[in-house]
mmCIF file of C-alpha atoms in Angstrom:
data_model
loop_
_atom_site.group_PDB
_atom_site.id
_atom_site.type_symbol
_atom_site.label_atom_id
_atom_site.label_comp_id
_atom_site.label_asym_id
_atom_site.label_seq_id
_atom_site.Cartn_x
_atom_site.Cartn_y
_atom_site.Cartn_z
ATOM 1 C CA UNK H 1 -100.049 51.994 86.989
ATOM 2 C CA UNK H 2 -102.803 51.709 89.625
ATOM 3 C CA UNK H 3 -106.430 50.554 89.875
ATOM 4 C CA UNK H 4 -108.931 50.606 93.126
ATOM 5 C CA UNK H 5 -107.849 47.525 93.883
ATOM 6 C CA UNK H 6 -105.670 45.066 92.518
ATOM 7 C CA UNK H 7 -104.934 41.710 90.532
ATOM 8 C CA UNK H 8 -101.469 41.292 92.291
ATOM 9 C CA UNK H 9 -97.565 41.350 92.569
ATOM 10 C CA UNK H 10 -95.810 40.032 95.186
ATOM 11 C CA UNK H 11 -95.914 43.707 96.517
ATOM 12 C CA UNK H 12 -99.340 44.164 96.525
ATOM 13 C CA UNK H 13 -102.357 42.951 98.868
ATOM 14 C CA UNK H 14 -104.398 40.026 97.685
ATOM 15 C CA UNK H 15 -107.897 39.781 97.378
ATOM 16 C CA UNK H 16 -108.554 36.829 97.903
ATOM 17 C CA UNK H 17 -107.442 33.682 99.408
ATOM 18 C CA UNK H 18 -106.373 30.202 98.984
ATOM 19 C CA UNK H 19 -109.483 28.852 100.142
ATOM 20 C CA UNK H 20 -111.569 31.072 98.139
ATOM 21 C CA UNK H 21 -110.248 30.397 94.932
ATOM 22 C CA UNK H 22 -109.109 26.557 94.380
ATOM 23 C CA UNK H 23 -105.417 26.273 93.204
ATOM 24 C CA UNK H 24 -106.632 24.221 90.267
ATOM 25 C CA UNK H 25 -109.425 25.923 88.778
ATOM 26 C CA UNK H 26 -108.876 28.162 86.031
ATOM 27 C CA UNK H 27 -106.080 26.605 84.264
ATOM 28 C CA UNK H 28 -104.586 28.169 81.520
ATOM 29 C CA UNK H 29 -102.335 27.075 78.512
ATOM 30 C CA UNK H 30 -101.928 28.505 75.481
ATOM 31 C CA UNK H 31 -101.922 26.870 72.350
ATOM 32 C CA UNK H 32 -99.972 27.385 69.579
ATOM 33 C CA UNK H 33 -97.826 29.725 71.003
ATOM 34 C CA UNK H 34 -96.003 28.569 74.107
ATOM 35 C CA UNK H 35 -98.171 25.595 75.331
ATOM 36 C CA UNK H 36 -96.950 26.100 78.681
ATOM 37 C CA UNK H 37 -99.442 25.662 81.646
ATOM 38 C CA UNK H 38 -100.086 29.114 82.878
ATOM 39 C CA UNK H 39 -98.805 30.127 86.779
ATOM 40 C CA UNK H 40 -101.267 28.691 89.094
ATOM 41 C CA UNK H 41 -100.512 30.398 92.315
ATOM 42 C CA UNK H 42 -101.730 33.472 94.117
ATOM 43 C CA UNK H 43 -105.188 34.786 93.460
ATOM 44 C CA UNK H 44 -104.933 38.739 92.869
ATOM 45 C CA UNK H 45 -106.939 41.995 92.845
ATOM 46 C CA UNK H 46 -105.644 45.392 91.988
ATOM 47 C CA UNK H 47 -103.929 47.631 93.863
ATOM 48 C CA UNK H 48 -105.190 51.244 95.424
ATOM 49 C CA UNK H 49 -105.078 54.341 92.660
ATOM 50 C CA UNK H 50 -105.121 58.000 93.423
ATOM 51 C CA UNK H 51 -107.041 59.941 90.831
ATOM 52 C CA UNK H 52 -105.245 61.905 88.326
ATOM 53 C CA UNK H 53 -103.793 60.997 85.004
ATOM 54 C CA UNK H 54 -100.852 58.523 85.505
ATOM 55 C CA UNK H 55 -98.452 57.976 82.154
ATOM 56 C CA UNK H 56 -95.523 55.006 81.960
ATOM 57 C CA UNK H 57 -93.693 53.193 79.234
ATOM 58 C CA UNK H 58 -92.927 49.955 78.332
ATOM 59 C CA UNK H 59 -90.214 48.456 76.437
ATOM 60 C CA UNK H 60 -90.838 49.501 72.761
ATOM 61 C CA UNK H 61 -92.014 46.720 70.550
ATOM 62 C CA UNK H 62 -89.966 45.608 66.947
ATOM 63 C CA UNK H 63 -91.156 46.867 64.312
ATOM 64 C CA UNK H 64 -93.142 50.221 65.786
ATOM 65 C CA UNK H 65 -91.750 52.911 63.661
ATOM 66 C CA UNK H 66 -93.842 51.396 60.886
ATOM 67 C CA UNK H 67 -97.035 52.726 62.097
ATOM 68 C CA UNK H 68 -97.876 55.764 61.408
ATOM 69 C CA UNK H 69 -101.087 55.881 63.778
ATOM 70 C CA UNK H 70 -100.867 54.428 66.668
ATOM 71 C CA UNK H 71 -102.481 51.650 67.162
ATOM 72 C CA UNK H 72 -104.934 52.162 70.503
ATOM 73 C CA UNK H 73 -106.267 49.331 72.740
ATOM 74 C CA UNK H 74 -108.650 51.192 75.576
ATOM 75 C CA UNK H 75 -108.803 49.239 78.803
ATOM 76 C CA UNK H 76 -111.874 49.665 81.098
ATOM 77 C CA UNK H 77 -114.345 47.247 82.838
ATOM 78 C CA UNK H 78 -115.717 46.869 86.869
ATOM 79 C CA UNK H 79 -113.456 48.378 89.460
ATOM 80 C CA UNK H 80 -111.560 45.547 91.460
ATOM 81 C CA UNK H 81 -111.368 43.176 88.083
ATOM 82 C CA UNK H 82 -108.194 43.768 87.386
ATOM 83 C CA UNK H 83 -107.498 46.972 84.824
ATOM 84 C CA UNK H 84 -104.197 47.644 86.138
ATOM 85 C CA UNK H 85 -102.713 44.405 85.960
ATOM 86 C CA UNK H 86 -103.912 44.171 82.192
ATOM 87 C CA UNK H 87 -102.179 47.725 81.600
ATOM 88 C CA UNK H 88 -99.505 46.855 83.522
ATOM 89 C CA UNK H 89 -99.114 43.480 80.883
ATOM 90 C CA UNK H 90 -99.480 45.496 77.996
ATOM 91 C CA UNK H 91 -96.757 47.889 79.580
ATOM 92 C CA UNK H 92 -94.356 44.845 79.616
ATOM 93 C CA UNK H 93 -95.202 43.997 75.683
ATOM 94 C CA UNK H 94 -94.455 47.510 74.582
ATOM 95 C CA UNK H 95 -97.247 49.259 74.827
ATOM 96 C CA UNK H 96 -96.958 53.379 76.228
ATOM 97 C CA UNK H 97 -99.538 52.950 78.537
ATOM 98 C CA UNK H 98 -101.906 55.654 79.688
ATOM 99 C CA UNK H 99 -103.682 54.951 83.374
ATOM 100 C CA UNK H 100 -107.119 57.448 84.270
ATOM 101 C CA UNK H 101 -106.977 59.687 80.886
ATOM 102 C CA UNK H 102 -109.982 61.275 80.626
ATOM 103 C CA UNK H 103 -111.510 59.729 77.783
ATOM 104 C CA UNK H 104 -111.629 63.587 75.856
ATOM 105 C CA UNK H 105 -107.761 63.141 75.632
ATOM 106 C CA UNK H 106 -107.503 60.378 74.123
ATOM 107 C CA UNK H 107 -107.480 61.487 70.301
ATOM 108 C CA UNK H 108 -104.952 63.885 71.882
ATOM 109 C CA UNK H 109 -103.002 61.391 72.513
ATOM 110 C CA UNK H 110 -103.088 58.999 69.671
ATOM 111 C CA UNK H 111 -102.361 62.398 67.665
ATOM 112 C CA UNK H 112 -99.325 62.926 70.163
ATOM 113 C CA UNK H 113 -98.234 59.565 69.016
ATOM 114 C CA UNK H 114 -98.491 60.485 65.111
ATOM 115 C CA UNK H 115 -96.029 62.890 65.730
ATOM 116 C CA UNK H 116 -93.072 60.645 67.698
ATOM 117 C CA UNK H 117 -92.172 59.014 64.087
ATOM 118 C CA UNK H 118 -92.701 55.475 65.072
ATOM 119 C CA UNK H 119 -91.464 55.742 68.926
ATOM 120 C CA UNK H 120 -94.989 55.609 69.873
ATOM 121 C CA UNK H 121 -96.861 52.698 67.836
ATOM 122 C CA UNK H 122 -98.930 51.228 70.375
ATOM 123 C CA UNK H 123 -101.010 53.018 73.254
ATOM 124 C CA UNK H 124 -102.915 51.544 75.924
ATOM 125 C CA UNK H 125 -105.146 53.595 77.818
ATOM 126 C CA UNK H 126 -107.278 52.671 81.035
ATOM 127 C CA UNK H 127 -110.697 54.805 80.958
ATOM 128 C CA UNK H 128 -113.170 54.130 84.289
ATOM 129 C CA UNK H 129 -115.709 55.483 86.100
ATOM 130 C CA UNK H 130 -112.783 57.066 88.697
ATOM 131 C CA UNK H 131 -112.612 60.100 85.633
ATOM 132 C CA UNK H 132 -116.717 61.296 87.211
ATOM 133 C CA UNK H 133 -118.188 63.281 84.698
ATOM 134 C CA UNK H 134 -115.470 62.896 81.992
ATOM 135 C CA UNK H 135 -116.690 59.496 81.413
ATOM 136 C CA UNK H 136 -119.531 60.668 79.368
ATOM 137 C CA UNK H 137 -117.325 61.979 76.811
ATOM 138 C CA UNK H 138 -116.264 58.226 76.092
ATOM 139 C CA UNK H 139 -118.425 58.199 73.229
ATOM 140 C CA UNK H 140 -117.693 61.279 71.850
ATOM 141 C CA UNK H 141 -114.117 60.124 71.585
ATOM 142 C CA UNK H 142 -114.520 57.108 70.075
ATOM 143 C CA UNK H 143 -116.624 58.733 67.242
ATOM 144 C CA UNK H 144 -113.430 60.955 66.601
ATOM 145 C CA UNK H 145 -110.981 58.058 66.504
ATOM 146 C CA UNK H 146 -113.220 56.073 64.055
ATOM 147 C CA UNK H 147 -113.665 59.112 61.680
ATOM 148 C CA UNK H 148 -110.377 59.270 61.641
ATOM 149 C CA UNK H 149 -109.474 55.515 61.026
ATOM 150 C CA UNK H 150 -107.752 54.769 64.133
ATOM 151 C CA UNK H 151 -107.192 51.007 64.450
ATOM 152 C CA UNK H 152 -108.839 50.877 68.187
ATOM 153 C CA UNK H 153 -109.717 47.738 70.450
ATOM 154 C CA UNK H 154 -111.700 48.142 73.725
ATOM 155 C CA UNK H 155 -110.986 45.002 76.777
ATOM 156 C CA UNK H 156 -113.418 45.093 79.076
ATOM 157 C CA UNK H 157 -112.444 43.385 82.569
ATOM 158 C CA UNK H 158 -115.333 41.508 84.137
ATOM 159 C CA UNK H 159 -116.334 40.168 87.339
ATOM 160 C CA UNK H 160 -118.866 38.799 89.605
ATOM 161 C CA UNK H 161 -120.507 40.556 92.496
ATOM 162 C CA UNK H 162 -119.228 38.172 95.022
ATOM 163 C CA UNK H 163 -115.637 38.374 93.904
ATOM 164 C CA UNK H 164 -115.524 42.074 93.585
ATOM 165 C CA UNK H 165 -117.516 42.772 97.509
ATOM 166 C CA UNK H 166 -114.095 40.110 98.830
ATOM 167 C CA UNK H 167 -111.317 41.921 96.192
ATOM 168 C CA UNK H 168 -112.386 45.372 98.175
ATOM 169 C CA UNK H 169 -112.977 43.985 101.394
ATOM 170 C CA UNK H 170 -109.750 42.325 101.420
ATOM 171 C CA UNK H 171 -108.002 46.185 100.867
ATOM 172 C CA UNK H 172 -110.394 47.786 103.037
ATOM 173 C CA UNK H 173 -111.568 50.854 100.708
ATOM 174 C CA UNK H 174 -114.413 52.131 99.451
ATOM 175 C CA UNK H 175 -116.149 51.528 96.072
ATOM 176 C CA UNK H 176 -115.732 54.530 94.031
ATOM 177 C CA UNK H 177 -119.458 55.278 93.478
ATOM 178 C CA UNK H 178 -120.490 53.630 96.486
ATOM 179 C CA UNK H 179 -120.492 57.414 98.940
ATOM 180 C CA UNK H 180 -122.756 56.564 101.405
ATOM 181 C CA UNK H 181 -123.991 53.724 100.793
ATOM 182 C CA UNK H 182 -122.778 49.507 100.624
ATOM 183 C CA UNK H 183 -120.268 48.555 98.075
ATOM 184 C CA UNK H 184 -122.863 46.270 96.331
ATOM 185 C CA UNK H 185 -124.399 49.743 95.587
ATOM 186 C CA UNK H 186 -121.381 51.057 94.166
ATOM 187 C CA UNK H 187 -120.787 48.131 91.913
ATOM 188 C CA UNK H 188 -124.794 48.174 91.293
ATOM 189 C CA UNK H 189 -124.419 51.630 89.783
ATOM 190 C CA UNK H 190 -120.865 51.159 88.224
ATOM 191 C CA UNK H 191 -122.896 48.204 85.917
ATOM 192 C CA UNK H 192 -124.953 50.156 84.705
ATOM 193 C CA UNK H 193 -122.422 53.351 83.695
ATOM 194 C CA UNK H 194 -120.643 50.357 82.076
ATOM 195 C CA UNK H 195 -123.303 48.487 80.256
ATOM 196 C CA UNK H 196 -123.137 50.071 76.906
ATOM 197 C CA UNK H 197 -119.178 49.822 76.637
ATOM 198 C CA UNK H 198 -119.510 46.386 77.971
ATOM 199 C CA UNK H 199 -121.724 45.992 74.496
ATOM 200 C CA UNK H 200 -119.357 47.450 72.568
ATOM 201 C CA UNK H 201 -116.096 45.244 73.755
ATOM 202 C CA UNK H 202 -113.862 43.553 71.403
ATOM 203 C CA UNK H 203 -112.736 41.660 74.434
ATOM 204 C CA UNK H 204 -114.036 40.940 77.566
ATOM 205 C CA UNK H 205 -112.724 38.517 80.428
ATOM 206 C CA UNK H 206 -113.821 37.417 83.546
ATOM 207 C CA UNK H 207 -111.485 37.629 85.902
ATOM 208 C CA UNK H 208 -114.064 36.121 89.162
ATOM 209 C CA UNK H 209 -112.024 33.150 89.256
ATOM 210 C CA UNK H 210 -108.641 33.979 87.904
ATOM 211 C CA UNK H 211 -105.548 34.454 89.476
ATOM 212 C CA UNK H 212 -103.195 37.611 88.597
ATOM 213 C CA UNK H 213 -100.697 35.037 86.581
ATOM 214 C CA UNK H 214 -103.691 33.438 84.498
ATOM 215 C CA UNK H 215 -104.815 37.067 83.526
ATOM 216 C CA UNK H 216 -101.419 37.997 82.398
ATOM 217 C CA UNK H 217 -101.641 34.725 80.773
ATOM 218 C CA UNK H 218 -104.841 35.683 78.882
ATOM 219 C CA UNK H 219 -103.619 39.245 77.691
ATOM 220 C CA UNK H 220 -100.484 37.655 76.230
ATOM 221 C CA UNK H 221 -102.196 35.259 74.258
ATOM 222 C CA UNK H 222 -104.211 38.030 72.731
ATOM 223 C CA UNK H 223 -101.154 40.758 72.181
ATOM 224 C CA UNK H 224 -97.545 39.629 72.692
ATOM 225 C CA UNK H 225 -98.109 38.007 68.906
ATOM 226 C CA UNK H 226 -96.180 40.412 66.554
ATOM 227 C CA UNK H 227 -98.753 40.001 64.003
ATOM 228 C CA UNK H 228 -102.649 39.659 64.715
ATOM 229 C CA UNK H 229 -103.895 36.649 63.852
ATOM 230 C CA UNK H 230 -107.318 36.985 62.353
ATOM 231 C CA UNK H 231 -109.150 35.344 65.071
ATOM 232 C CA UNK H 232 -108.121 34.062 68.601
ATOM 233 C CA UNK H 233 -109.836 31.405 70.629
ATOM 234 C CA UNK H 234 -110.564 30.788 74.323
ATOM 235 C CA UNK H 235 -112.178 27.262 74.774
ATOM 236 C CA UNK H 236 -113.057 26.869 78.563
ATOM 237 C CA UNK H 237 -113.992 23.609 80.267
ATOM 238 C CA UNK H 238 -116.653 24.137 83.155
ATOM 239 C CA UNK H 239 -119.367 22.632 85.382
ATOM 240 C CA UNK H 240 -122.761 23.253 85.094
ATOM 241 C CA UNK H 241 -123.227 23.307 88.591
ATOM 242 C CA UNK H 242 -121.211 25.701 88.903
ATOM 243 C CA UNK H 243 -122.838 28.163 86.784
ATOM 244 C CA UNK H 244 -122.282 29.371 82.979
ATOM 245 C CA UNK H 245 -119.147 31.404 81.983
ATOM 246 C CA UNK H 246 -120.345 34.933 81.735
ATOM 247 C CA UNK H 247 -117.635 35.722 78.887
ATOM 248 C CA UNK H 248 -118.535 33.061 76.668
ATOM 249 C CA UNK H 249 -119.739 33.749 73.005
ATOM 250 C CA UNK H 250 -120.686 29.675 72.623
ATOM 251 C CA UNK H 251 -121.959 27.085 74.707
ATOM 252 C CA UNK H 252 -122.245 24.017 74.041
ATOM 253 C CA UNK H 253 -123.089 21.032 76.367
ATOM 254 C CA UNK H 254 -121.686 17.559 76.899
ATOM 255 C CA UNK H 255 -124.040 16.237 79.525
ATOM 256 C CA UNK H 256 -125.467 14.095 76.370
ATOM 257 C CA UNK H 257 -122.166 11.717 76.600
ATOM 258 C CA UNK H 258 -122.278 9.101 79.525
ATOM 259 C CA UNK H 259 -120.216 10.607 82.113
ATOM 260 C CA UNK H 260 -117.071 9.034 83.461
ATOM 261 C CA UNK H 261 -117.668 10.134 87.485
ATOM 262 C CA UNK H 262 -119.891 6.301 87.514
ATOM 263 C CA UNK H 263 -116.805 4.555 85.880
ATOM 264 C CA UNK H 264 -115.131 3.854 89.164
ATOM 265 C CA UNK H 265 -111.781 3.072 87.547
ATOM 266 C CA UNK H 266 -112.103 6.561 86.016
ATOM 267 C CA UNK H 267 -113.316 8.702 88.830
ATOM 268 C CA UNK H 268 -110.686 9.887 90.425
ATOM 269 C CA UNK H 269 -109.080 11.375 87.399
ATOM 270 C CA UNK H 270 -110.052 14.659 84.649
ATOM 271 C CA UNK H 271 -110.400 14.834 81.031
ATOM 272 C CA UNK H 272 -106.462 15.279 80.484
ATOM 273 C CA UNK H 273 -105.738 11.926 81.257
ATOM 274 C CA UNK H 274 -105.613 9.205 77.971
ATOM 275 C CA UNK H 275 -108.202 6.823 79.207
ATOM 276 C CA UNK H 276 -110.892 9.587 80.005
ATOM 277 C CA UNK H 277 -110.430 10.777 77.056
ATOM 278 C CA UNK H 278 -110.538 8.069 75.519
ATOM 279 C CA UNK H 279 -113.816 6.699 77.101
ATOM 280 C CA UNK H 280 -115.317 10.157 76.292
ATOM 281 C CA UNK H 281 -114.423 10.088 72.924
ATOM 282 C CA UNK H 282 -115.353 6.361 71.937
ATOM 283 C CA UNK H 283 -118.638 6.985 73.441
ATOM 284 C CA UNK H 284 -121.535 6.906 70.505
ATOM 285 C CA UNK H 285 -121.783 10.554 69.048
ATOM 286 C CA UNK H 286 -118.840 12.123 70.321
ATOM 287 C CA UNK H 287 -116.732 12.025 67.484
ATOM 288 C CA UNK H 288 -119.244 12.714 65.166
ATOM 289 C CA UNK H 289 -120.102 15.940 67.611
ATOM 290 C CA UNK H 290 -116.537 17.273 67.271
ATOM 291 C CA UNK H 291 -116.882 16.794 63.610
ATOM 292 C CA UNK H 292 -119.474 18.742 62.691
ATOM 293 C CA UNK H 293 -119.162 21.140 65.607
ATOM 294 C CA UNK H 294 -115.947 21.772 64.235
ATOM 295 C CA UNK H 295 -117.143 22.822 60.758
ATOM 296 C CA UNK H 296 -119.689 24.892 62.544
ATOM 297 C CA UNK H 297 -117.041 27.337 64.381
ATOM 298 C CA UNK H 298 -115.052 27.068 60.945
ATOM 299 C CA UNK H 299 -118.254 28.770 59.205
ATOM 300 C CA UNK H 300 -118.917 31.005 62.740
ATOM 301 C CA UNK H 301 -115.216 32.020 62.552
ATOM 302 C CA UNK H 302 -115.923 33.603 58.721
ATOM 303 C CA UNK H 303 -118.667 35.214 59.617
ATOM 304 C CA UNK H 304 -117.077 37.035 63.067
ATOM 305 C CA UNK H 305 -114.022 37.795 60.293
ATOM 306 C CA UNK H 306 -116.050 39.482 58.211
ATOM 307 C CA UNK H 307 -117.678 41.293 61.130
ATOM 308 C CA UNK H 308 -114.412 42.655 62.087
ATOM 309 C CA UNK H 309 -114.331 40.776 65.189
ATOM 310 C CA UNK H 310 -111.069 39.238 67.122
ATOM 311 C CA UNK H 311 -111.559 37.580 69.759
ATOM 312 C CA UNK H 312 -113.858 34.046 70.733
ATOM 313 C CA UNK H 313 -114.657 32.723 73.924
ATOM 314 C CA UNK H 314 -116.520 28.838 73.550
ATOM 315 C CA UNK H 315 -117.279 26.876 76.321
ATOM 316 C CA UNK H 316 -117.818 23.724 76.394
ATOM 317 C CA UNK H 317 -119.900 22.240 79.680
ATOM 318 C CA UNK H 318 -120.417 19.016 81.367
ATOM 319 C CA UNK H 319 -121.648 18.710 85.170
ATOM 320 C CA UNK H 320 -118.735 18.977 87.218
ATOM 321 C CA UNK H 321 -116.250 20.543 84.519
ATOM 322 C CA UNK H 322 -113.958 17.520 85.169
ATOM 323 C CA UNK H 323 -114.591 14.829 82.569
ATOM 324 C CA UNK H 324 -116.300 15.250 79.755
ATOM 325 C CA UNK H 325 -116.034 19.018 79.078
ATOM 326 C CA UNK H 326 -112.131 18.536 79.829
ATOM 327 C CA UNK H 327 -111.837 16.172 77.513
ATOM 328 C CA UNK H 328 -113.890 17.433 74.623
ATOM 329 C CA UNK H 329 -112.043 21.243 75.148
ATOM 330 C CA UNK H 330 -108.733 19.593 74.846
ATOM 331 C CA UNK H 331 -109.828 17.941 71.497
ATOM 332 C CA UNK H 332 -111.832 21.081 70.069
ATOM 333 C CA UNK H 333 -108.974 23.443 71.129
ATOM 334 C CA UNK H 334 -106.463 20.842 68.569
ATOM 335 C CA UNK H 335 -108.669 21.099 65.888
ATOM 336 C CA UNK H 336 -108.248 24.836 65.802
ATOM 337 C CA UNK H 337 -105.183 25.296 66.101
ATOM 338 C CA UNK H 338 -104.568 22.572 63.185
ATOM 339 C CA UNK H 339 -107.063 25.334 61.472
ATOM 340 C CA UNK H 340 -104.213 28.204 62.172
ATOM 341 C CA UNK H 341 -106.434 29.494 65.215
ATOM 342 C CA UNK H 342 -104.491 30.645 68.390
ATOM 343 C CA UNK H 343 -105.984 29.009 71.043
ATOM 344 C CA UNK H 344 -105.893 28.806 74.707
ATOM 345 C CA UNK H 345 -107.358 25.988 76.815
ATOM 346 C CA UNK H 346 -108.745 27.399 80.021
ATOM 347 C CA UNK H 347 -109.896 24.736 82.590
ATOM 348 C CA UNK H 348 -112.085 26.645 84.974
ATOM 349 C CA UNK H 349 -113.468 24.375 87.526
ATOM 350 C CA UNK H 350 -111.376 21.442 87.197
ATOM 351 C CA UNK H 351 -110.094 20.632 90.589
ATOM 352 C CA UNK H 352 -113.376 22.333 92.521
ATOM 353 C CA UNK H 353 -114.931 19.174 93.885
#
């Protein structure tokens, strides 16, 4: 499957480069699944797409002929963010993935997969702005599926401006509503198609400062499980300075704990090691904030259950994302998975100084 432009293989162009993404922001590790540190390396874009329909299989998952409605995740966000390479991750779960239906299809298709008796249990389709005027019939569609009590999630891929001018830049092609005009006016006018199904997304990730391995990473954590758990977690470390997550759900800020960058003994290293963290935690109010902020997302967590939705993106913000914010993340992202809460621990700007 193909996008615009790409979040990467080691086939395909990238689009961006060392120097514009540091090789330490943006870590990744899942927790309480793997806890492995995610891939660091190569920053990635997604790779040139021809229109038309394009259809490919994955490996089927265990368990598939159980279903007898498919279950439907629709993939679609900002051109250069990196749709393929979340299809293409989906396609390596399992998932019979769909690239550039037209979005009038697609209760064709899930019916397609009633009929395969189980073969088909899981579809992935990628719906953008490349389908013109079959676009608008997005919300038609999703009308049908919900009348008909289709189990259906919707990931929408974000990025920033900046990121998305270098991802096409770096390929050399055109926007696909730019015509005549710049690519900022392309991606200008692609928001704003968007902005409702942006609204409407079960899941949406910024992908401005990750790297093709960390957003494999990410999609993983959310569907290789075999069953859903009720509610997944992102907790993401950053600076300030550097300017708020735009994926996060909650922010919270630890600029009210002394910070460790005027402990000269502590400066030169991050949250993750023991005797930052232990500073930051000894410090009056910090335990008593993890406390309380824990029963908080406990009682938040219920209430996005009961609202039917999955997926949770806190961050948690100091002024460089090094100390404090490291260290409180790591503790925060513990106490939920001691609450059964798959977690993963993304460190976005450690490493940027």
């Amino acid at each position: 499957m193909e996008d615009e432009t790409p979040p990467t293989t080691e086939h395909e162009t990238q689009p961006t480069t060392e120097h514009e993404t540091p090789p330490t922001a943006g870590r990744e590790r899942a927790r309480g699944t793997t806890g492995e540190d995610a891939d660091p390396r190569t920053a990635g874009s997604e790779r040139g797409q021809d229109d038309g329909a394009q259809v490919s299989t994955g490996k089927e998952a265990a368990g598939a002929h159980e279903a007898a409605i498919p279950e439907l995740v629709i993939i679609s966000g900002m051109s250069g963010a990196g749709r393929s390479t979340a299809a293409k991750c989906l396609e390596d779960l399992g998932w019979f993935v769909v690239d550039n239906l037209p979005p009038a299809l697609i209760p064709t298709m899930v019916e397609l997969g009633a009929r395969s008796q189980g073969n088909v249990a899981r579809i992935a389709v990628v719906v953008d702005v490349r389908g013109r005027r079959f676009f608008d019939n997005l919300r038609e569609s999703l009308a049908d599926l919900d009348a008909r009590g289709v189990t259906r999630r919707i990931v929408f891929l974000e990025s920033s401006d900046d990121a998305l001018v270098r991802r096409f830049e770096s390929v050399r092609r055109p926007h696909p509503l730019q015509g005549d005009g710049r690519i900022v006016d392309g991606i200008a006018a692609e928001r704003e198609l968007l902005r409702e199904l942006r609204g409407d997304a079960d899941l949406v990730i910024d992908t401005s400062s990750l790297n093709v391995h960390e957003l494999r990473a990410k999609m993983d954590a959310q569907f290789a499980g075999e069953e859903e758990p009720a509610l997944r977690a992102t907790v993401m470390s950053f600076g300030f300075k550097y300017g708020l997550p735009v994926d996060a759900d909650l922010v919270v800020d630890m600029r009210f704990l002394p910070n460790p960058h005027w402990v000269p003994e502590l400066r030169p290293f991050t949250g993750l090691n023991e005797e930052v963290s232990s500073y930051v935690l000894n410090q009056p109010g910090a335990k008593e904030f993890l406390d309380r902020y824990t029963e908080l997302l406990e009682m938040i967590a219920a209430g996005y259950r009961r609202e039917g939705k999955r997926y949770v993106t806190v961050a948690v913000g100091c002024t460089g994302g090094k100390h404090r914010s490291v260290a409180m993340s790591e503790k925060l992202a513990a106490r939920l998975v001691a609450e059964g809460v798959e977690t993963v621990v993304v460190h976005r700007d450690m490493g940027r100084e």
